[in-house]
mmCIF file of C-alpha atoms and ligand atoms in Angstrom:
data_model
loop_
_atom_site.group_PDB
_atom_site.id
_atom_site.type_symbol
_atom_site.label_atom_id
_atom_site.label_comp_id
_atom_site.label_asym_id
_atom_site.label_seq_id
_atom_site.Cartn_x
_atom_site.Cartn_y
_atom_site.Cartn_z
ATOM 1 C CA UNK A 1 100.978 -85.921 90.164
ATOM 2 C CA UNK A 2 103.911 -83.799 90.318
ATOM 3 C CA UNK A 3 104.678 -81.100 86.946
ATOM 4 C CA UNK A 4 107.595 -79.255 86.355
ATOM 5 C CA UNK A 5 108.078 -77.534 83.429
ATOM 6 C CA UNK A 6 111.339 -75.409 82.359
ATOM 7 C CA UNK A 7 110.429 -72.980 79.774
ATOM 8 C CA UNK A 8 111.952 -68.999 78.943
ATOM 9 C CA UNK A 9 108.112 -68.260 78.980
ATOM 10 C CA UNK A 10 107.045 -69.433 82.279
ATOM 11 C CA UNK A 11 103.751 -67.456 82.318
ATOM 12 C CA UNK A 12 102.760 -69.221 79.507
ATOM 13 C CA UNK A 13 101.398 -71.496 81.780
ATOM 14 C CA UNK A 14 99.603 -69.165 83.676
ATOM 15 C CA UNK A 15 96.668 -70.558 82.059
ATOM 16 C CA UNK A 16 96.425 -73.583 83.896
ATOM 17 C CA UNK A 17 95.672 -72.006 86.702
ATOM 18 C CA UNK A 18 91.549 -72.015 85.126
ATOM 19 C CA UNK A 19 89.254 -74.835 84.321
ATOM 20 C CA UNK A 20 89.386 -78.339 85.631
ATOM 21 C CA UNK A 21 93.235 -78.509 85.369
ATOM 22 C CA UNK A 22 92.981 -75.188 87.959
ATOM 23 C CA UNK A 23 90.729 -77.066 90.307
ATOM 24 C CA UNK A 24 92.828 -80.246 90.495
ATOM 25 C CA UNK A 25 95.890 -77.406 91.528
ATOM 26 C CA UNK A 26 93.601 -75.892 94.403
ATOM 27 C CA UNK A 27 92.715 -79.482 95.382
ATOM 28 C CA UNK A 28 96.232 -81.099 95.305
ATOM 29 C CA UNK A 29 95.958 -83.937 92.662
ATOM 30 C CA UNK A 30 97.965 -81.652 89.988
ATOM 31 C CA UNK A 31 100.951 -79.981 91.069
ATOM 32 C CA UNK A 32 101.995 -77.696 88.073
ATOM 33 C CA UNK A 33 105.480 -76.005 88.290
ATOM 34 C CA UNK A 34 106.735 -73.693 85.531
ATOM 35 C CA UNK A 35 110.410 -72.792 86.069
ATOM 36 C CA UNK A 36 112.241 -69.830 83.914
ATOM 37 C CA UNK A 37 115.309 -71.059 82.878
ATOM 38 C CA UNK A 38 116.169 -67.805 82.233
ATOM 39 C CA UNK A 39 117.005 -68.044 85.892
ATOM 40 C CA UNK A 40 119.724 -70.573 85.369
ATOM 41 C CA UNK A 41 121.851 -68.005 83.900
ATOM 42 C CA UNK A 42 124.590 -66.318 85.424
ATOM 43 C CA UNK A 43 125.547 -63.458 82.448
ATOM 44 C CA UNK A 44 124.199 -59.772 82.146
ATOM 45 C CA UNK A 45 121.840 -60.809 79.405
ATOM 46 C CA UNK A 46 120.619 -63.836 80.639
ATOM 47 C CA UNK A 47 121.573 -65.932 78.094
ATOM 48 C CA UNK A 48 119.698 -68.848 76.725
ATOM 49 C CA UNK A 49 121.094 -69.598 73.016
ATOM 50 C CA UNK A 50 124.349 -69.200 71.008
ATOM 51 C CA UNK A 51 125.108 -70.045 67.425
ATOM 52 C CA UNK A 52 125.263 -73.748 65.482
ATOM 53 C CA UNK A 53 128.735 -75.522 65.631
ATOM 54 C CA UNK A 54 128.704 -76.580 62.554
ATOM 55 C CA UNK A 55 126.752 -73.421 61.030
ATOM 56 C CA UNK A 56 123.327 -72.872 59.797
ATOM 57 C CA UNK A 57 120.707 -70.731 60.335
ATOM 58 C CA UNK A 58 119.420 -69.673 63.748
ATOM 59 C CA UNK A 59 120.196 -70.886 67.575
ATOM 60 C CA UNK A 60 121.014 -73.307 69.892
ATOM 61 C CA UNK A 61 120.152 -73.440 73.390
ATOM 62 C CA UNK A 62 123.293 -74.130 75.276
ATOM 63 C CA UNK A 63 123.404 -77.050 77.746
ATOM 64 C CA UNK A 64 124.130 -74.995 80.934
ATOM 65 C CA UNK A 65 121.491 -73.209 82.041
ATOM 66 C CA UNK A 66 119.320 -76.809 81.172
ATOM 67 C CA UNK A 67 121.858 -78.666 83.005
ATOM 68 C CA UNK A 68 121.536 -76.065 85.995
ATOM 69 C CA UNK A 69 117.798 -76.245 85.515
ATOM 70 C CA UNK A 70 117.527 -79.729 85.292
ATOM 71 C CA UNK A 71 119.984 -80.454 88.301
ATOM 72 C CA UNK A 72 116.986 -78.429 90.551
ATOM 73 C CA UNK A 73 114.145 -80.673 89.824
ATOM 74 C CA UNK A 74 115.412 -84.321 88.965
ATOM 75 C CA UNK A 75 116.624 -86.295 92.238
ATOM 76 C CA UNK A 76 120.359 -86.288 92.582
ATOM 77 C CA UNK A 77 122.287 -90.165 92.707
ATOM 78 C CA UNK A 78 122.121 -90.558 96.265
ATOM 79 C CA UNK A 79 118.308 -88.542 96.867
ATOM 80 C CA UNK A 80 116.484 -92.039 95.238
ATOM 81 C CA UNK A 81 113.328 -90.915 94.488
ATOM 82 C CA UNK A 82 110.369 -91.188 96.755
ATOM 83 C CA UNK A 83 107.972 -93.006 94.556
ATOM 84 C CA UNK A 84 108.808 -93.939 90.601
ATOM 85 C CA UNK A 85 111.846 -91.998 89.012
ATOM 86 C CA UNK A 86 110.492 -88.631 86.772
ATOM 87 C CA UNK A 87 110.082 -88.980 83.565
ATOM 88 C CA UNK A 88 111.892 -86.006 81.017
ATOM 89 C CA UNK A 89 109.771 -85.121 78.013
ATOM 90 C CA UNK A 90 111.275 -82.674 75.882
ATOM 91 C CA UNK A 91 108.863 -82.075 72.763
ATOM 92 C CA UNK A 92 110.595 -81.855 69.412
ATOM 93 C CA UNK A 93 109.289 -82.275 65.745
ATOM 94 C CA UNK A 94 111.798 -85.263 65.693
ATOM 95 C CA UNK A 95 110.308 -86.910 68.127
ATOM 96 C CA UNK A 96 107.514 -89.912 68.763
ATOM 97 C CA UNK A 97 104.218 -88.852 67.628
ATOM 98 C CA UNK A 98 101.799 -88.021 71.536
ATOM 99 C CA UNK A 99 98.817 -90.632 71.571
ATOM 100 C CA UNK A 100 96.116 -91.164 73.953
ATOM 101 C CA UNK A 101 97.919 -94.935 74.924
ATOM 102 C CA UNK A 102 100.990 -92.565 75.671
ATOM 103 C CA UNK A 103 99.132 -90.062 77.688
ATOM 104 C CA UNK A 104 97.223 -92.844 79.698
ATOM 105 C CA UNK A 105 100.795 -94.286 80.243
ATOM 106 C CA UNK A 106 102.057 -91.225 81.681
ATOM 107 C CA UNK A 107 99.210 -90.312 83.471
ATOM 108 C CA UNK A 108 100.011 -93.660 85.897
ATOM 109 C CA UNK A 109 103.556 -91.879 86.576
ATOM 110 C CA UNK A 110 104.098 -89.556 89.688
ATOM 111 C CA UNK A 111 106.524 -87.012 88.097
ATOM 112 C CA UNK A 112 106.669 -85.499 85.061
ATOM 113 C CA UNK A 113 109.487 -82.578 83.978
ATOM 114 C CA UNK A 114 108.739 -80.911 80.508
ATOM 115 C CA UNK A 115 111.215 -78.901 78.833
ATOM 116 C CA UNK A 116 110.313 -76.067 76.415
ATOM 117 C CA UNK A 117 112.613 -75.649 73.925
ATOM 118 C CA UNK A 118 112.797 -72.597 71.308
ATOM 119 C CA UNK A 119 115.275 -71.241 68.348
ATOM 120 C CA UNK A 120 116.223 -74.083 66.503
ATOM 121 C CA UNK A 121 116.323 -76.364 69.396
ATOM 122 C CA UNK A 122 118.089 -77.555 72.682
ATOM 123 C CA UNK A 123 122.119 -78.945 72.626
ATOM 124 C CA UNK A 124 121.608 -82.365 72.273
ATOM 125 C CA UNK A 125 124.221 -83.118 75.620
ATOM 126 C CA UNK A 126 121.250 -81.649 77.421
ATOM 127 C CA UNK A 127 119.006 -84.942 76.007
ATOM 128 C CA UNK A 128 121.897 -87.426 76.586
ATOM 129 C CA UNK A 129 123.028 -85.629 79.646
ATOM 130 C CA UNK A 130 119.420 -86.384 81.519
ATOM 131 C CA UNK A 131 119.558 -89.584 80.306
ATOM 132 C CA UNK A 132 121.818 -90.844 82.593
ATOM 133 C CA UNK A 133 119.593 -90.128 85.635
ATOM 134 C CA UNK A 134 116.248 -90.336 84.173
ATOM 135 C CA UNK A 135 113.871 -91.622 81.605
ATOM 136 C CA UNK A 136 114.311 -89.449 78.715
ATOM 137 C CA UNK A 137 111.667 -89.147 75.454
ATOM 138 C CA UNK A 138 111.030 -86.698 72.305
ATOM 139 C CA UNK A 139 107.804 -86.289 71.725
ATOM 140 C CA UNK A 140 106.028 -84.589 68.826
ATOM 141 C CA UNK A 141 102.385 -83.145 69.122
ATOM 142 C CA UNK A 142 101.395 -83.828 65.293
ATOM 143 C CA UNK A 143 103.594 -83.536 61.672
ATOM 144 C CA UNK A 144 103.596 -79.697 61.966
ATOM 145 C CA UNK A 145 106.196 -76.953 62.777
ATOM 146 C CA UNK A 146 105.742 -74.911 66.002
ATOM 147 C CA UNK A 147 107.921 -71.949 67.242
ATOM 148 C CA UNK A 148 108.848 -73.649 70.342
ATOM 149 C CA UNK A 149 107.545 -76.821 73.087
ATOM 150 C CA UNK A 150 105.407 -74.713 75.211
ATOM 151 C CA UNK A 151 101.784 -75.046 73.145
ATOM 152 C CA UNK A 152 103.239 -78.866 73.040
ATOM 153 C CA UNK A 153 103.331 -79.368 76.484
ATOM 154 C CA UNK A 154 100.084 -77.440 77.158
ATOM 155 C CA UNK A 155 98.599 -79.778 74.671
ATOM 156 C CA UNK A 156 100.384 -82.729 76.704
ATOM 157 C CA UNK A 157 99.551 -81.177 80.124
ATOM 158 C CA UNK A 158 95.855 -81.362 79.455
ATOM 159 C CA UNK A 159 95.488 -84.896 77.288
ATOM 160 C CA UNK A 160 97.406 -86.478 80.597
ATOM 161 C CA UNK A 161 96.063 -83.983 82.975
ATOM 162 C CA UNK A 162 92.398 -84.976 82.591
ATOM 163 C CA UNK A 163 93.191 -88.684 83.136
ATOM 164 C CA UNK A 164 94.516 -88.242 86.545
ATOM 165 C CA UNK A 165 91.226 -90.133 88.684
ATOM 166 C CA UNK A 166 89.288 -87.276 90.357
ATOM 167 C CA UNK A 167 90.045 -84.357 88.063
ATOM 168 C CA UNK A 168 87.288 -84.740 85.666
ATOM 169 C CA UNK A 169 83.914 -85.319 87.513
ATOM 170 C CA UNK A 170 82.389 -88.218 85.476
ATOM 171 C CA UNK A 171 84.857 -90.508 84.681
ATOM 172 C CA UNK A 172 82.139 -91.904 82.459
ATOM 173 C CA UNK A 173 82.650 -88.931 80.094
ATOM 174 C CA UNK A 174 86.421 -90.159 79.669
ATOM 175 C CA UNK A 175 85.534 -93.453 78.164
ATOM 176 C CA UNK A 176 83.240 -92.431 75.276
ATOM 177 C CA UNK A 177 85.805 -90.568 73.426
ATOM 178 C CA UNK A 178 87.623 -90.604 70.167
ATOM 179 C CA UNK A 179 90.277 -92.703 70.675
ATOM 180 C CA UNK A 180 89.984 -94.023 74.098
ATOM 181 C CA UNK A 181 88.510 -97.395 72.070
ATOM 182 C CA UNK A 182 90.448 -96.473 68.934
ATOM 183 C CA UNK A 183 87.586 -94.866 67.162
ATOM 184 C CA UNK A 184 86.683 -91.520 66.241
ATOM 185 C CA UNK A 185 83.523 -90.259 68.504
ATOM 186 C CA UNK A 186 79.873 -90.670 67.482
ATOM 187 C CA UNK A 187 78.096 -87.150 66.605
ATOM 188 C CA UNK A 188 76.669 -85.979 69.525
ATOM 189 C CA UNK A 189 73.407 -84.010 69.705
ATOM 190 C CA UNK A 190 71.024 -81.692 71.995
ATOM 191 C CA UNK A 191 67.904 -79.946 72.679
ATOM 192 C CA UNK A 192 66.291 -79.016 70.673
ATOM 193 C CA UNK A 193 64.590 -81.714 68.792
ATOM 194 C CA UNK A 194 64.172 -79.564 65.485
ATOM 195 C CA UNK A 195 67.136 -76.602 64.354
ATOM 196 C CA UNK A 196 67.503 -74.278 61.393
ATOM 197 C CA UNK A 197 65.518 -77.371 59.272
ATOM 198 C CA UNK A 198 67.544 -79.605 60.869
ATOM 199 C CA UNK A 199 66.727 -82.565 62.874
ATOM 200 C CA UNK A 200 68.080 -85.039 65.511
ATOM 201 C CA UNK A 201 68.400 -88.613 64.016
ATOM 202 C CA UNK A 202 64.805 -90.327 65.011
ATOM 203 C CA UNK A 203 66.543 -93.496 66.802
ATOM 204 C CA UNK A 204 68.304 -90.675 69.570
ATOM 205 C CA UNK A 205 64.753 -90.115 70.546
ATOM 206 C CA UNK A 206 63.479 -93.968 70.814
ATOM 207 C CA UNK A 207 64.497 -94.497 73.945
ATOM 208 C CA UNK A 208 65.660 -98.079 72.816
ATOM 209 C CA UNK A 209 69.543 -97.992 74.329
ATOM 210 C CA UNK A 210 70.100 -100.767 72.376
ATOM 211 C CA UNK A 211 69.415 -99.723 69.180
ATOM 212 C CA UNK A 212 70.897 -96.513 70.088
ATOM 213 C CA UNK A 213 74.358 -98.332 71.313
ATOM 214 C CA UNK A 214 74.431 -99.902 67.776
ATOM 215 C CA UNK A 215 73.625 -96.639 65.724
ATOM 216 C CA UNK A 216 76.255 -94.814 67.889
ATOM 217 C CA UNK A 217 78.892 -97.527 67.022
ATOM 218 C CA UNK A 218 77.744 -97.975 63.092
ATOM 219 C CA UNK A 219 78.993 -93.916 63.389
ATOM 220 C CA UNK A 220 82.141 -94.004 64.898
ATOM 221 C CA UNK A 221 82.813 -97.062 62.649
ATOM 222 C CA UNK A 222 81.960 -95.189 59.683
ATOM 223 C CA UNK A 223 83.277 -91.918 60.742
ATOM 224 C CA UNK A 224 86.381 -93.524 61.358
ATOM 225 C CA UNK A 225 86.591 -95.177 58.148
ATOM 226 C CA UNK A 226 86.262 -91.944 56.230
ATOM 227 C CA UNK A 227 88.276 -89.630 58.408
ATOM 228 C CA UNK A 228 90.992 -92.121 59.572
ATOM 229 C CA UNK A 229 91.387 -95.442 58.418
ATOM 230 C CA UNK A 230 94.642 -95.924 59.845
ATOM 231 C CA UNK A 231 92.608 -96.017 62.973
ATOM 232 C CA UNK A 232 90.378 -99.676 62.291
ATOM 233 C CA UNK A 233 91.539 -102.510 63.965
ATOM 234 C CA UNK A 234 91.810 -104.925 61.574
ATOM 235 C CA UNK A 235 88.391 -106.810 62.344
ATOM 236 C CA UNK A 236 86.921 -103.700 61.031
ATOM 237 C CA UNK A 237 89.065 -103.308 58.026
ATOM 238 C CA UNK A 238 86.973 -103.598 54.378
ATOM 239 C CA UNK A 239 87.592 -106.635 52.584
ATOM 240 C CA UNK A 240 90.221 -106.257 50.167
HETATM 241 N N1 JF8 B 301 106.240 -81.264 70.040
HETATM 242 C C1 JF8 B 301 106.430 -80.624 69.097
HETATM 243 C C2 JF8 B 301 106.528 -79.891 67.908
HETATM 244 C C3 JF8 B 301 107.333 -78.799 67.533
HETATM 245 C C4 JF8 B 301 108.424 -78.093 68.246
HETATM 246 C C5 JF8 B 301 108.810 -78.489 69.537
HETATM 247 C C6 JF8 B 301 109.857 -77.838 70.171
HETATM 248 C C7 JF8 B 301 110.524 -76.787 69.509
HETATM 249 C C8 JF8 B 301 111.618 -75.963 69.845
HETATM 250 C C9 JF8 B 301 111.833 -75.121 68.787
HETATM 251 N N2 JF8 B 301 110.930 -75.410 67.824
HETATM 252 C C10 JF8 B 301 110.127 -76.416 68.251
HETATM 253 C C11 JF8 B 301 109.072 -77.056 67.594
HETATM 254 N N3 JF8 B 301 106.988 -78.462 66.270
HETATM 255 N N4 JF8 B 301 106.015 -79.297 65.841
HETATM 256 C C12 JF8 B 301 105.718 -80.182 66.811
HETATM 257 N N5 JF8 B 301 104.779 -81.189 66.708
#
């Protein structure tokens, strides 16, 4: 998978370059891009934002330098794209809420271009602009307010990141998660046997999988109940 990301704080992403996300760089199944947009600016300053038609408080980023930025990574009319078109995910507190359906959906996808915005947001031309030749989305990380899209798309980066087959080494360890089934995860526990007065729950130590399959659901089932019951499918749902 191909990932560009435009951002004015391109070493921000520096970070990717450790862990398994670093390994899948070095071995070619993650290609991570951060470009400064900075560098689509042709003025003294180098300048990203300008005030609110319309007033209000704080900036805007103008629609050049995205436009500019933009017109580098996505194919051009005639340059069809290879293998399926990229999609544009600009992350925005307006926008749909990130889920782990959405990142297994975009981890299928070959391309992905992410763009950072900052101030009080990007021109919304830039948005309708890319929408003519590509798919475009908003996408929020949660129903919280962040000082720009980079932590977003870090977030984003690794939830579809780790999907991609071959970048994390058991692919067993990827099913058993809160909410790959729609559950939250069971507790998990290790050695040793007895901590601080505490102890592991007898039936982990049976060595009856079945019972232990059943104990580990009855948890998420509960867990999920109690933490997020906008989670249970409605088979699961108490009776009203
Ligand atoms: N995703 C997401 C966001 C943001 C966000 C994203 C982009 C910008 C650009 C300026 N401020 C931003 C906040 N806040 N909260 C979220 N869940």
């Amino acid at each position: 998978m191909r990932i560009d990301v435009v951002t004015i704080f391109p070493e921000f992403f520096d970070v990717l370059d450790i862990s398994l996300l670093g390994r899948a760089r070095q071995t070619g199944l993650l290609d991570v891009t951060a470009h400064n947009l900075r560098e689509f600016t042709h003025d003294r300053h180098r300048t990203v934002d300008d005030t609110p038609y319309g007033g209000g408080a704080g900036m805007v980023m103008k629609p050049e330098p995205w436009g500019e930025a933009l017109d580098s990574i996505l194919p051009t009319e005639t340059e069809a794209p290879g293998g399926d078109a990229p999609v544009v995910i600009f992350p925005s507190p307006a926008g749909t809420v990130f889920t782990q359906k959405m990142a297994r959906e975009l981890a299928q996808r070959e391309h992905l271009v992410f763009g950072c915005g900052r101030y009080e947001g990007i021109d919304q031309r830039v948005f309708d602009h890319a929408a003519t030749r590509a798919e475009v989305r908003l996408v929020s990380i949660g129903d919280y307010v962040l000082n720009g899209g980079e932590v977003a798309v870090m977030a984003m980066i690794e939830a579809i990141g780790r999907l991609i087959p071959g970048v994390v080494g058991n692919p067993e360890s990827l099913v058993e998660e809160s909410h790959e089934d729609g559950l939250l995860e069971y507790p998990s526990y290790t050695k040793p046997a007895a901590w601080r007065g505490l102890e592991v729950p007898p039936i982990l130590l049976s060595g009856n999988h079945r019972a232990i399959d059943d104990w580990r659901r009855a948890q998420q089932i509960e867990r999920t109940r109690t933490v997020r019951p906008d989670l249970l499918p409605p088979d699961l749902l108490p009776n009203e």
